[in-house]
Amino acid sequence: MIIMGIDPGSSSTGVAFLRDGAWLWGACLTSRDPPGPTAPSDPIARWFVRLAALIRKYQATVVAYESYEYQGNKRTTANAPLMWQQVGAVRCLLTLPLVSSLHAHEPGVWRQQLTGDRRAGDQLVDRILQHRLGVSLLNVHGQTTGSHILDATGVALVTWDTLALLKHAT
């Protein structure tokens, strides 16, 4: 099973792919990346097209994303219109033929599941990902870019753990 993790952001979006719980690939997409000659002019539509292309490229069947739909997240109020458009675009990924399920994770909850601490910082999350996946996202990509990839990887790994547990229980 291949899981795509997404950390949507106002100027950068972290994406990560896990195959059967192992690291596959990750990157930080920015709004400064050139859109390409056939890209839609609407930034949200362009964002959706880029995510859909990555899903096809890596054959992801599950999508997990860090959700800003929760009231407790301070970023919700600052970038509410953009975040709600992104949430809508992420939900539309479920219409792609490959994608069988979509999983939303509130930031504090996935960090709690992964580290045991709801307020765990990026350094602790990175150490756990190093241990579990053999990859250091902050050291390789730098604090800003790596943080987005780190969050995308975290939601993908928590989703993998949950789905593996459910599969084992049945």
CSV table of N, CA, C and O in Angstrom, one decimal, residues 66 106-122 125 147 150-151 158:
chain,number,residue,atom,x,y,z
A,66,GLU,N,-2.7,16.8,7.0
A,66,GLU,CA,-2.8,17.5,8.2
A,66,GLU,C,-3.9,18.6,8.0
A,66,GLU,O,-3.9,19.4,7.1
A,106,GLU,N,-5.7,16.1,12.8
A,106,GLU,CA,-5.4,17.4,13.5
A,106,GLU,C,-4.0,17.4,14.0
A,106,GLU,O,-3.5,16.3,14.4
A,107,PRO,N,-3.2,18.5,13.8
A,107,PRO,CA,-1.8,18.5,14.1
A,107,PRO,C,-1.4,17.9,15.5
A,107,PRO,O,-0.5,17.1,15.6
A,108,GLY,N,-2.1,18.3,16.6
A,108,GLY,CA,-1.7,17.8,17.9
A,108,GLY,C,-2.0,16.3,18.1
A,108,GLY,O,-1.3,15.6,18.8
A,109,VAL,N,-3.1,15.9,17.4
A,109,VAL,CA,-3.5,14.5,17.6
A,109,VAL,C,-2.4,13.5,16.9
A,109,VAL,O,-2.0,12.5,17.5
A,110,TRP,N,-2.0,13.8,15.7
A,110,TRP,CA,-1.1,12.9,15.0
A,110,TRP,C,0.3,13.0,15.7
A,110,TRP,O,1.0,11.9,15.8
A,111,ARG,N,0.7,14.1,16.2
A,111,ARG,CA,1.9,14.2,17.0
A,111,ARG,C,1.8,13.4,18.3
A,111,ARG,O,2.8,12.7,18.7
A,112,GLN,N,0.7,13.4,18.9
A,112,GLN,CA,0.4,12.6,20.1
A,112,GLN,C,0.6,11.1,19.8
A,112,GLN,O,1.2,10.3,20.5
A,113,GLN,N,-0.1,10.7,18.7
A,113,GLN,CA,0.0,9.3,18.3
A,113,GLN,C,1.4,8.8,17.9
A,113,GLN,O,1.8,7.7,18.3
A,114,LEU,N,2.2,9.7,17.3
A,114,LEU,CA,3.5,9.3,16.9
A,114,LEU,C,4.5,9.4,18.0
A,114,LEU,O,5.4,8.5,18.1
A,115,THR,N,4.5,10.5,18.8
A,115,THR,CA,5.5,10.7,19.8
A,115,THR,C,5.1,10.5,21.3
A,115,THR,O,5.9,10.4,22.2
A,116,GLY,N,3.8,10.5,21.5
A,116,GLY,CA,3.3,10.4,22.9
A,116,GLY,C,3.1,11.8,23.5
A,116,GLY,O,2.7,12.0,24.7
A,117,ASP,N,3.4,12.9,22.7
A,117,ASP,CA,3.3,14.3,23.2
A,117,ASP,C,2.6,15.1,22.2
A,117,ASP,O,3.1,15.3,21.1
A,118,ARG,N,1.4,15.6,22.6
A,118,ARG,CA,0.6,16.5,21.7
A,118,ARG,C,1.4,17.7,21.1
A,118,ARG,O,1.1,18.1,20.0
A,119,ARG,N,2.3,18.2,22.0
A,119,ARG,CA,3.0,19.4,21.6
A,119,ARG,C,4.4,19.2,21.1
A,119,ARG,O,5.3,20.0,21.2
A,120,ALA,N,4.7,17.9,20.7
A,120,ALA,CA,6.0,17.6,20.3
A,120,ALA,C,6.5,18.5,19.2
A,120,ALA,O,5.8,18.8,18.3
A,121,GLY,N,7.8,18.9,19.4
A,121,GLY,CA,8.4,19.8,18.4
A,121,GLY,C,8.9,19.0,17.2
A,121,GLY,O,9.0,17.8,17.2
A,122,ASP,N,9.3,19.7,16.2
A,122,ASP,CA,9.8,19.1,14.9
A,122,ASP,C,11.1,18.2,15.2
A,122,ASP,O,11.3,17.2,14.6
A,125,VAL,N,9.9,14.8,16.5
A,125,VAL,CA,9.3,14.1,15.4
A,125,VAL,C,10.3,13.6,14.4
A,125,VAL,O,10.3,12.5,14.0
A,147,SER,N,10.4,20.9,7.6
A,147,SER,CA,9.2,20.9,8.5
A,147,SER,C,7.9,20.5,7.8
A,147,SER,O,7.1,19.7,8.3
A,150,LEU,N,8.3,16.9,6.9
A,150,LEU,CA,8.2,16.2,8.1
A,150,LEU,C,6.7,16.0,8.5
A,150,LEU,O,6.3,14.8,8.9
A,151,ASP,N,5.9,17.0,8.5
A,151,ASP,CA,4.5,16.9,8.8
A,151,ASP,C,3.8,16.0,7.9
A,151,ASP,O,2.9,15.2,8.3
A,158,VAL,N,1.4,7.9,10.6
A,158,VAL,CA,0.3,7.6,11.6
A,158,VAL,C,-0.9,6.9,10.9
A,158,VAL,O,-1.5,6.0,11.4
